[in-house]
Tab-separated table of N, CA and C in Angstrom:
chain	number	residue	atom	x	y	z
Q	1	UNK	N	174.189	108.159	119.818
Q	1	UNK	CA	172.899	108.836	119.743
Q	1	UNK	C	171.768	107.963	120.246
Q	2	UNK	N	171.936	106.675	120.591
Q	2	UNK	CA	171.179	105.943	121.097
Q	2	UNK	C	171.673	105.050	122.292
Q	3	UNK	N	170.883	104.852	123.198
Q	3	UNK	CA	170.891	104.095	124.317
Q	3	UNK	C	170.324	103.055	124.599
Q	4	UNK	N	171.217	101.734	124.868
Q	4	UNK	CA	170.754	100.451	124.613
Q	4	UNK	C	170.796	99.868	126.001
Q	5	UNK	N	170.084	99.192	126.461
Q	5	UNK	CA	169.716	98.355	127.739
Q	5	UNK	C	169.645	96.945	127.664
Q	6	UNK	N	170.100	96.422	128.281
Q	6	UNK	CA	169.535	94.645	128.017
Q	6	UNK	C	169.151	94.282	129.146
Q	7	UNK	N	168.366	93.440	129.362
Q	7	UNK	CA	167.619	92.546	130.199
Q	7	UNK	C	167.526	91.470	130.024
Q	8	UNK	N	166.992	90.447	131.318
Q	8	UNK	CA	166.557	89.293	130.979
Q	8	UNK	C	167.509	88.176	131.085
Q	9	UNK	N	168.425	88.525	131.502
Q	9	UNK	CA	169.738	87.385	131.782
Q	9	UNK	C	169.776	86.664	133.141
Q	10	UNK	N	169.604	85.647	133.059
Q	10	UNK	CA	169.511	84.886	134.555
Q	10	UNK	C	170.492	83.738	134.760
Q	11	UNK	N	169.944	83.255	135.797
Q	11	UNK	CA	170.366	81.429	135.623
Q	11	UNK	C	169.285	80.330	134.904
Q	12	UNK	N	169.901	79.649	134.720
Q	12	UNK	CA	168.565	78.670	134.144
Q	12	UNK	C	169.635	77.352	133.893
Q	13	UNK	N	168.395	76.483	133.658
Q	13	UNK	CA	168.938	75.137	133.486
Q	13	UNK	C	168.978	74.809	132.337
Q	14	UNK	N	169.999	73.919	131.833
Q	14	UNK	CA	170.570	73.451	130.693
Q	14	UNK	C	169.116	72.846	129.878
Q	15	UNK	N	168.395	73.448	128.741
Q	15	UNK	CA	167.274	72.985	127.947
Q	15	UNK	C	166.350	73.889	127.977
Q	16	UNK	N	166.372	74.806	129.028
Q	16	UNK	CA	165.971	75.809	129.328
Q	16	UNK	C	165.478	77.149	128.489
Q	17	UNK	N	164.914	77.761	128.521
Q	17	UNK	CA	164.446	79.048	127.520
Q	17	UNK	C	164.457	80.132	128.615
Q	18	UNK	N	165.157	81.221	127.405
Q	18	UNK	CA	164.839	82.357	128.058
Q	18	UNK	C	165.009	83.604	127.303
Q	19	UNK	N	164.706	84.871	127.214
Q	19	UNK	CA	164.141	85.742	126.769
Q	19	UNK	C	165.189	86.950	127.152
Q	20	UNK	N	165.870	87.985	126.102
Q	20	UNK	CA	166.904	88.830	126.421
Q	20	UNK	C	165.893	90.268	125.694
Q	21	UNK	N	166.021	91.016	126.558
Q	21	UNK	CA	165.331	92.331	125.711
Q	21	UNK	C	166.339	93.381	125.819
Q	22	UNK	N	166.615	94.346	124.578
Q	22	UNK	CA	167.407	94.724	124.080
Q	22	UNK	C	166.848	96.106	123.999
Q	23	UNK	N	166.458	97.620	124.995
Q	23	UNK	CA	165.501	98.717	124.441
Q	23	UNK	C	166.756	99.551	124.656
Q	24	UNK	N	165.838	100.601	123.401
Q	24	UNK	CA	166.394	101.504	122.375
Q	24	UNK	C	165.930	102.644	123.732
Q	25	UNK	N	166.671	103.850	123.842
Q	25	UNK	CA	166.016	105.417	124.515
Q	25	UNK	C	166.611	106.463	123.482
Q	26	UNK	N	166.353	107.074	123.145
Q	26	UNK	CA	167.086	108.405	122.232
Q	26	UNK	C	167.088	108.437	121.025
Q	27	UNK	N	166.689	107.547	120.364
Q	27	UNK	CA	166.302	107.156	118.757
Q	27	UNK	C	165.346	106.499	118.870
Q	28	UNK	N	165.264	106.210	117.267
Q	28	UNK	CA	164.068	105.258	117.534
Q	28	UNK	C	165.367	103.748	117.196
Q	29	UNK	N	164.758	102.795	117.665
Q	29	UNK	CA	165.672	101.427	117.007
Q	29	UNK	C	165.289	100.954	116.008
Q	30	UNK	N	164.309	101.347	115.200
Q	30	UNK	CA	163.819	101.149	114.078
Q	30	UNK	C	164.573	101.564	112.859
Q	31	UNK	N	165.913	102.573	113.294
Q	31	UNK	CA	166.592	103.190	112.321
Q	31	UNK	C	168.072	102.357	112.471
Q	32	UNK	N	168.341	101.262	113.361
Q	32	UNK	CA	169.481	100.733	113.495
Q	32	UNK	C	169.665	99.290	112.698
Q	33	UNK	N	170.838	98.849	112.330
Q	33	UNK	CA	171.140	97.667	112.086
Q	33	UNK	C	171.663	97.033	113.908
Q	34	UNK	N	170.889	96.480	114.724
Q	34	UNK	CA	170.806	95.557	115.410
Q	34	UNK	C	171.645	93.778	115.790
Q	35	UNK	N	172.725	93.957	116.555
Q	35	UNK	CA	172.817	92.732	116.432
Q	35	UNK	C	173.014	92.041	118.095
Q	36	UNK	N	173.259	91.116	118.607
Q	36	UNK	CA	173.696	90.251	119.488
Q	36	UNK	C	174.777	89.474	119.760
Q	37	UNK	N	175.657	89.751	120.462
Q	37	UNK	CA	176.763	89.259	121.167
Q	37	UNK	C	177.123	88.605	122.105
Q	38	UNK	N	178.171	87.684	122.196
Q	38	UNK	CA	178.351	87.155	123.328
Q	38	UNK	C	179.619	86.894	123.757
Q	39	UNK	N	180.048	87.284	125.386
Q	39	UNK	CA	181.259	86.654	125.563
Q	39	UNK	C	181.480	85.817	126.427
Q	40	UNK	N	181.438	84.377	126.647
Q	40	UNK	CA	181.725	83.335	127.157
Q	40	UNK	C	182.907	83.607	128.092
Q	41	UNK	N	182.707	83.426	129.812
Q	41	UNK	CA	184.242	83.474	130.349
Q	41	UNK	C	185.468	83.270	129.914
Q	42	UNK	N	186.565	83.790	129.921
Q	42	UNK	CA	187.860	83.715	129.533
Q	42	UNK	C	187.971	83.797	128.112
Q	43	UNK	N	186.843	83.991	127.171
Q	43	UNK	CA	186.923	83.950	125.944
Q	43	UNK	C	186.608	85.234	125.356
Q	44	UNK	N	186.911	85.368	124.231
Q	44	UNK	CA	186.444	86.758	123.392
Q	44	UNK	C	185.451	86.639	122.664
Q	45	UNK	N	184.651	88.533	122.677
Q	45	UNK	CA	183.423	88.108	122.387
Q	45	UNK	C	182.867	87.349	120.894
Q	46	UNK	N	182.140	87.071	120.575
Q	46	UNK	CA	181.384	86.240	119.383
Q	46	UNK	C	180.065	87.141	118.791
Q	47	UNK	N	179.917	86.605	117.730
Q	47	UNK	CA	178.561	86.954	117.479
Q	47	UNK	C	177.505	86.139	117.234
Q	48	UNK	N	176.429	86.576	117.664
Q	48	UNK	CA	175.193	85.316	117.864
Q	48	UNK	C	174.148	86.029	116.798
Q	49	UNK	N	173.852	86.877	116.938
Q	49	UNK	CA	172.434	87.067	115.923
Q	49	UNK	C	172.656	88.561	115.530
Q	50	UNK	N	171.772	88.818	114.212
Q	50	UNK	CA	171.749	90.359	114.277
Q	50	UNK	C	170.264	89.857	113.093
Q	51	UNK	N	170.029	91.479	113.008
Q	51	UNK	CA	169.197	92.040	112.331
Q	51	UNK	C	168.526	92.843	111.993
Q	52	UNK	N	168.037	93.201	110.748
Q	52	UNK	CA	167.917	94.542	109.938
Q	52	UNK	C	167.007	95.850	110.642
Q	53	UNK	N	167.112	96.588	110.294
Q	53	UNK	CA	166.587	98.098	110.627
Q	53	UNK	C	164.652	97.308	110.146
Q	54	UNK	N	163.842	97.016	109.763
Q	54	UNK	CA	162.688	96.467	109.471
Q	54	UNK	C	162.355	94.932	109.999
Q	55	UNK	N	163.877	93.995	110.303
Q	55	UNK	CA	163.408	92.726	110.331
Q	55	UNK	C	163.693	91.907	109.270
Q	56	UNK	N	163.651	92.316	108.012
Q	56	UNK	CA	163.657	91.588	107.285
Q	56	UNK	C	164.680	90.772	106.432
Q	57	UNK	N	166.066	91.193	107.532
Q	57	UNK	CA	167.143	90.844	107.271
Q	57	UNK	C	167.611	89.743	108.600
Q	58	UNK	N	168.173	88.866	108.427
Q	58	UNK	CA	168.016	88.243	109.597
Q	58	UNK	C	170.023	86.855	109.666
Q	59	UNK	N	170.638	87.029	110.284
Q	59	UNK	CA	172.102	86.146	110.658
Q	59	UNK	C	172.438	86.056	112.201
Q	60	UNK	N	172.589	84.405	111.918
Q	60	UNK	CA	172.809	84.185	113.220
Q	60	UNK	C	173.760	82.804	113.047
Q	61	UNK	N	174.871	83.040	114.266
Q	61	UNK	CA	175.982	82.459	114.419
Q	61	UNK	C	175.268	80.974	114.251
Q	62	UNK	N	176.591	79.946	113.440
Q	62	UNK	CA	175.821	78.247	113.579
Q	62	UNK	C	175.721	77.786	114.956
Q	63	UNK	N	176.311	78.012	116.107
Q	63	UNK	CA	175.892	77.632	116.901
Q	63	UNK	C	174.609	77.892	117.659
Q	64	UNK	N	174.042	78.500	117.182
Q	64	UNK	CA	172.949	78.730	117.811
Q	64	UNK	C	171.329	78.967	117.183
Q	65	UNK	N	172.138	78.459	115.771
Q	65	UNK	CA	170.871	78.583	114.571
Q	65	UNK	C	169.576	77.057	114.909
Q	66	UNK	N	168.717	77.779	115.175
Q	66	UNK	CA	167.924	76.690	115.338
Q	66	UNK	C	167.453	76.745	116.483
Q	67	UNK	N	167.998	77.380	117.475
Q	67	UNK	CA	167.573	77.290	118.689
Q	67	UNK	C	166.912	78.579	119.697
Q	68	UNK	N	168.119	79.683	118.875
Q	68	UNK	CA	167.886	81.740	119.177
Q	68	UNK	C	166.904	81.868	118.211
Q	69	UNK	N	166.312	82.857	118.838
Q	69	UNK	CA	165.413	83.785	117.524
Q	69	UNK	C	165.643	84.957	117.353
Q	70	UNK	N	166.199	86.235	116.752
Q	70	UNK	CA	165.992	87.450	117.164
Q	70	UNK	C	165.042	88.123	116.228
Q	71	UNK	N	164.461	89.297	117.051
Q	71	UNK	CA	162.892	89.957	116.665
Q	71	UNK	C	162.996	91.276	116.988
Q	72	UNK	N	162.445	91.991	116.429
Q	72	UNK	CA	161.766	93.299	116.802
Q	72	UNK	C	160.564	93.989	116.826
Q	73	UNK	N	160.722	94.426	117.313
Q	73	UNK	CA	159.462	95.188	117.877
Q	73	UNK	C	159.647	96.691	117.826
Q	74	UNK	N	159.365	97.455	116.777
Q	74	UNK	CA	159.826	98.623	116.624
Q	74	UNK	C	159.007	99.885	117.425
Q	75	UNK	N	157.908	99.149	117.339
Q	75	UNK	CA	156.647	100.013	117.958
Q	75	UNK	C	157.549	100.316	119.457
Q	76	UNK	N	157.965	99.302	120.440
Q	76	UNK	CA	158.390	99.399	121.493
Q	76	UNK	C	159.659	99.530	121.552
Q	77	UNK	N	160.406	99.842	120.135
Q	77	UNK	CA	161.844	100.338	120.773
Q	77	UNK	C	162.613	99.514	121.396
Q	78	UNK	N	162.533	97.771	120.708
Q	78	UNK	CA	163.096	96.638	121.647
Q	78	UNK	C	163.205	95.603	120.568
Q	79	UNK	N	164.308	94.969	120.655
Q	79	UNK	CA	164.950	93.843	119.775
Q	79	UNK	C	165.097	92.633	120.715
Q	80	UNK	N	164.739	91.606	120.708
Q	80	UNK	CA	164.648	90.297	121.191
Q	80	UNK	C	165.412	89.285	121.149
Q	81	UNK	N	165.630	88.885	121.927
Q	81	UNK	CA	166.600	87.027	121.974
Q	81	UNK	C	165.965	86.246	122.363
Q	82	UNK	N	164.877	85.788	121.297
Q	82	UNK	CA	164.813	84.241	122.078
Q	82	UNK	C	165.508	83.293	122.449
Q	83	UNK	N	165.908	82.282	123.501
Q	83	UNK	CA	166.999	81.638	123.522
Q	83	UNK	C	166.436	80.270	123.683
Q	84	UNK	N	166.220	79.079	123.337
Q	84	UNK	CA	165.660	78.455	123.448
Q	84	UNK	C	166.480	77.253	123.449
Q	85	UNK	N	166.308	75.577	124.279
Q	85	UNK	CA	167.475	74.433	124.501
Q	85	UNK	C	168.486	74.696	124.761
Q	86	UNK	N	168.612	75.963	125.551
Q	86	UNK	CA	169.856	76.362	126.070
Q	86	UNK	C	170.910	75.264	126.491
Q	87	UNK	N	172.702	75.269	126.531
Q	87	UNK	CA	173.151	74.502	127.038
Q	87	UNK	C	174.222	75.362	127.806
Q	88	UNK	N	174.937	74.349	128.380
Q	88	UNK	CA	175.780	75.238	129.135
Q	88	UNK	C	177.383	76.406	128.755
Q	89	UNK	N	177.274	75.894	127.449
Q	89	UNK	CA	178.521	76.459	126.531
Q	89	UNK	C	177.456	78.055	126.077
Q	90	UNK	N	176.378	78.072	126.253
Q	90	UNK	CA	175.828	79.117	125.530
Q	90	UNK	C	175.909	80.446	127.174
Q	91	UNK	N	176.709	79.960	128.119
Q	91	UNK	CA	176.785	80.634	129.399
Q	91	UNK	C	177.856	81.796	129.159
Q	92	UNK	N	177.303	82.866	129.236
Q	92	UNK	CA	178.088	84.036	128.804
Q	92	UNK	C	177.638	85.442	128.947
Q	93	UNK	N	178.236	86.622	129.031
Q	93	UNK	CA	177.443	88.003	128.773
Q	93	UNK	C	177.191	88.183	127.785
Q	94	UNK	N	175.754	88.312	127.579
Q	94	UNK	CA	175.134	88.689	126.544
Q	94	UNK	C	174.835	90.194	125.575
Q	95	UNK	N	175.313	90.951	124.869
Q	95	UNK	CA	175.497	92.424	124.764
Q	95	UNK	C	174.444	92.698	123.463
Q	96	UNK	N	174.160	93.862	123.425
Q	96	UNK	CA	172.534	94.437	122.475
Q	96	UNK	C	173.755	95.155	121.802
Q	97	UNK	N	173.842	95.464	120.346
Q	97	UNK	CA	174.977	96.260	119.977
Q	97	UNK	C	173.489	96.879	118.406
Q	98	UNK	N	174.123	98.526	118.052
Q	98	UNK	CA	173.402	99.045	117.133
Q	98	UNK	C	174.203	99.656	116.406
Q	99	UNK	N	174.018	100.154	115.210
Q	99	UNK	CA	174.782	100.927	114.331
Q	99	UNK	C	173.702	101.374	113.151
Q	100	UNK	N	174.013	102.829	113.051
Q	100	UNK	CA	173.061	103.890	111.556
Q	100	UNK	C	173.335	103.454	110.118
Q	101	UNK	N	172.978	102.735	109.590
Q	101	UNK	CA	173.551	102.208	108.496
Q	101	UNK	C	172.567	102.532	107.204
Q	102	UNK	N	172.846	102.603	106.197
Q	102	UNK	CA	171.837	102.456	104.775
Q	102	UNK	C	170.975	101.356	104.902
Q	103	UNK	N	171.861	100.413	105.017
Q	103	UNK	CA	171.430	98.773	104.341
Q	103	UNK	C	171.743	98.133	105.224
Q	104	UNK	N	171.851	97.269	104.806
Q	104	UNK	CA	172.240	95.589	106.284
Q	104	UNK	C	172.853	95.063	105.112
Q	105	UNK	N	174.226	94.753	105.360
Q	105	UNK	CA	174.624	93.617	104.891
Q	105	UNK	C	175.275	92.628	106.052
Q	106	UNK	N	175.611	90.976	105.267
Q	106	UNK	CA	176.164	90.468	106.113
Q	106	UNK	C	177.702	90.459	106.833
Q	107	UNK	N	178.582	91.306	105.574
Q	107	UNK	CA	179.914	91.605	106.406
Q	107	UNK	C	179.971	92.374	107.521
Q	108	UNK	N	178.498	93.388	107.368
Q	108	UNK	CA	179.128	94.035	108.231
Q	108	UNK	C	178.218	93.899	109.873
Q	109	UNK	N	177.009	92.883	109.364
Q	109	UNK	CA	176.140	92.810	110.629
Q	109	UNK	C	177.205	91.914	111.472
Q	110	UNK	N	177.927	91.148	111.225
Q	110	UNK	CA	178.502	89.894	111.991
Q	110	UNK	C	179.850	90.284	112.480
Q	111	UNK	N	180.360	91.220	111.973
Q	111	UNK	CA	181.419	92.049	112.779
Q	111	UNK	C	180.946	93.171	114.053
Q	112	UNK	N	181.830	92.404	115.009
Q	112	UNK	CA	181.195	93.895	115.931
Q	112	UNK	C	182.034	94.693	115.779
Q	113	UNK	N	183.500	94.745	115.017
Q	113	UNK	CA	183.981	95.934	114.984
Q	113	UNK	C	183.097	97.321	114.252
Q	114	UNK	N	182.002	96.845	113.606
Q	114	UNK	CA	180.984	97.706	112.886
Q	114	UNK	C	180.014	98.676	113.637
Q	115	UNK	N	180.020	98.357	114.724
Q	115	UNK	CA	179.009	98.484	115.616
Q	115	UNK	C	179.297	99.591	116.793
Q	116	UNK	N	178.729	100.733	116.477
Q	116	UNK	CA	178.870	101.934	117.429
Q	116	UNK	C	178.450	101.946	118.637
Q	117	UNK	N	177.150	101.560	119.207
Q	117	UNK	CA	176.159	101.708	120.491
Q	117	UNK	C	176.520	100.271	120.856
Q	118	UNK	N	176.415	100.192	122.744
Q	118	UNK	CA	176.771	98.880	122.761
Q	118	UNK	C	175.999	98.957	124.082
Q	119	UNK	N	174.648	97.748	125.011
Q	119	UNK	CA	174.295	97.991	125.897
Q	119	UNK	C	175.683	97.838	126.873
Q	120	UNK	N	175.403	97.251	128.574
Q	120	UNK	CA	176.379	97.223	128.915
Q	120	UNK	C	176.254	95.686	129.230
Q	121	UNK	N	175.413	94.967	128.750
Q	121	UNK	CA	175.656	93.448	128.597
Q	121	UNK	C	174.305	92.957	130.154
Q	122	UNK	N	174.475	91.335	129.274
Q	122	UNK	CA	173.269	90.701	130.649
Q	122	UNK	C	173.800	89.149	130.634
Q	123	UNK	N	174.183	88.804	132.078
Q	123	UNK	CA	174.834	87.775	132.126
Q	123	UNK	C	173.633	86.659	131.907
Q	124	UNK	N	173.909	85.255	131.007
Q	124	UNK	CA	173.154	84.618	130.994
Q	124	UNK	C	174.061	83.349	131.529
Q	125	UNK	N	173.249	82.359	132.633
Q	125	UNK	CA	174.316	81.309	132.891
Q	125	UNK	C	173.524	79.941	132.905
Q	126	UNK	N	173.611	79.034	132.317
Q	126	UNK	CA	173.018	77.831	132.010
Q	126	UNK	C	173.681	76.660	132.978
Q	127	UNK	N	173.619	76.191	133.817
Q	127	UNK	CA	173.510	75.015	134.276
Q	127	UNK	C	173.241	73.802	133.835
Q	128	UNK	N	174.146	72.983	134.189
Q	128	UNK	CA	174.410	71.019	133.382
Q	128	UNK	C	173.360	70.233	134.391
């Protein structure tokens, strides 16, 4: 029932920042539990960040705690990746994933088997 887009995936250099936008068309995204994915070449995907239908719920994978931010912006129908000291292990397709939920919890934000709507991903590639 909703349509997810991602943007914002480039090349960049290892330390590097960069910015993934994640918009909602056909709902609002204000009604989704929200999260962020990633799949690193030859590897299966992971999970990097998610968060609540308001924001105010917020998990993100240890590798990347400290460095990602994720945000929303409900007004605009868009969930955010900050990515920030990027390195080159963080080089991967990046995917916007949503699901209609009551609540947010953490079993089920950090599983993507949970997760119904899926954009179709944004390659991000970091350079050494």
């Amino acid at each position: 029932q909703v349509h997810l887009v991602e943007s914002g995936g480039e090349l960049v250099q290892a330390g590097g920042s960069l910015r993934l936008s994640c918009t909602a068309s056909g709902r609002s995204i204000g009604s989704y539990v929200t999260g962020w994915f990633r799949q690193p070449p030859g590897k299966e995907r992971e999970f990097v960040a998610s968060i609540s239908q308001n924001g105010a719920s917020i998990n993100y994978a240890d590798s990347v705690l400290g460095r990602f931010t994720i945000s929303r912006a409900n007004a605009k129908n868009t969930v955010y990746l900050q990515m920030n000291s990027l390195k080159p292990e963080d080089t991967a397709v990046y995917y916007c994933a949503a699901d209609l939920r009551y609540y947010y919890t953490y079993e089920s934000a950090v599983n993507e088997n949970e997760y119904d709507y899926w954009g179709q991903g944004t390659q991000v590639t970091v350079s050494s």
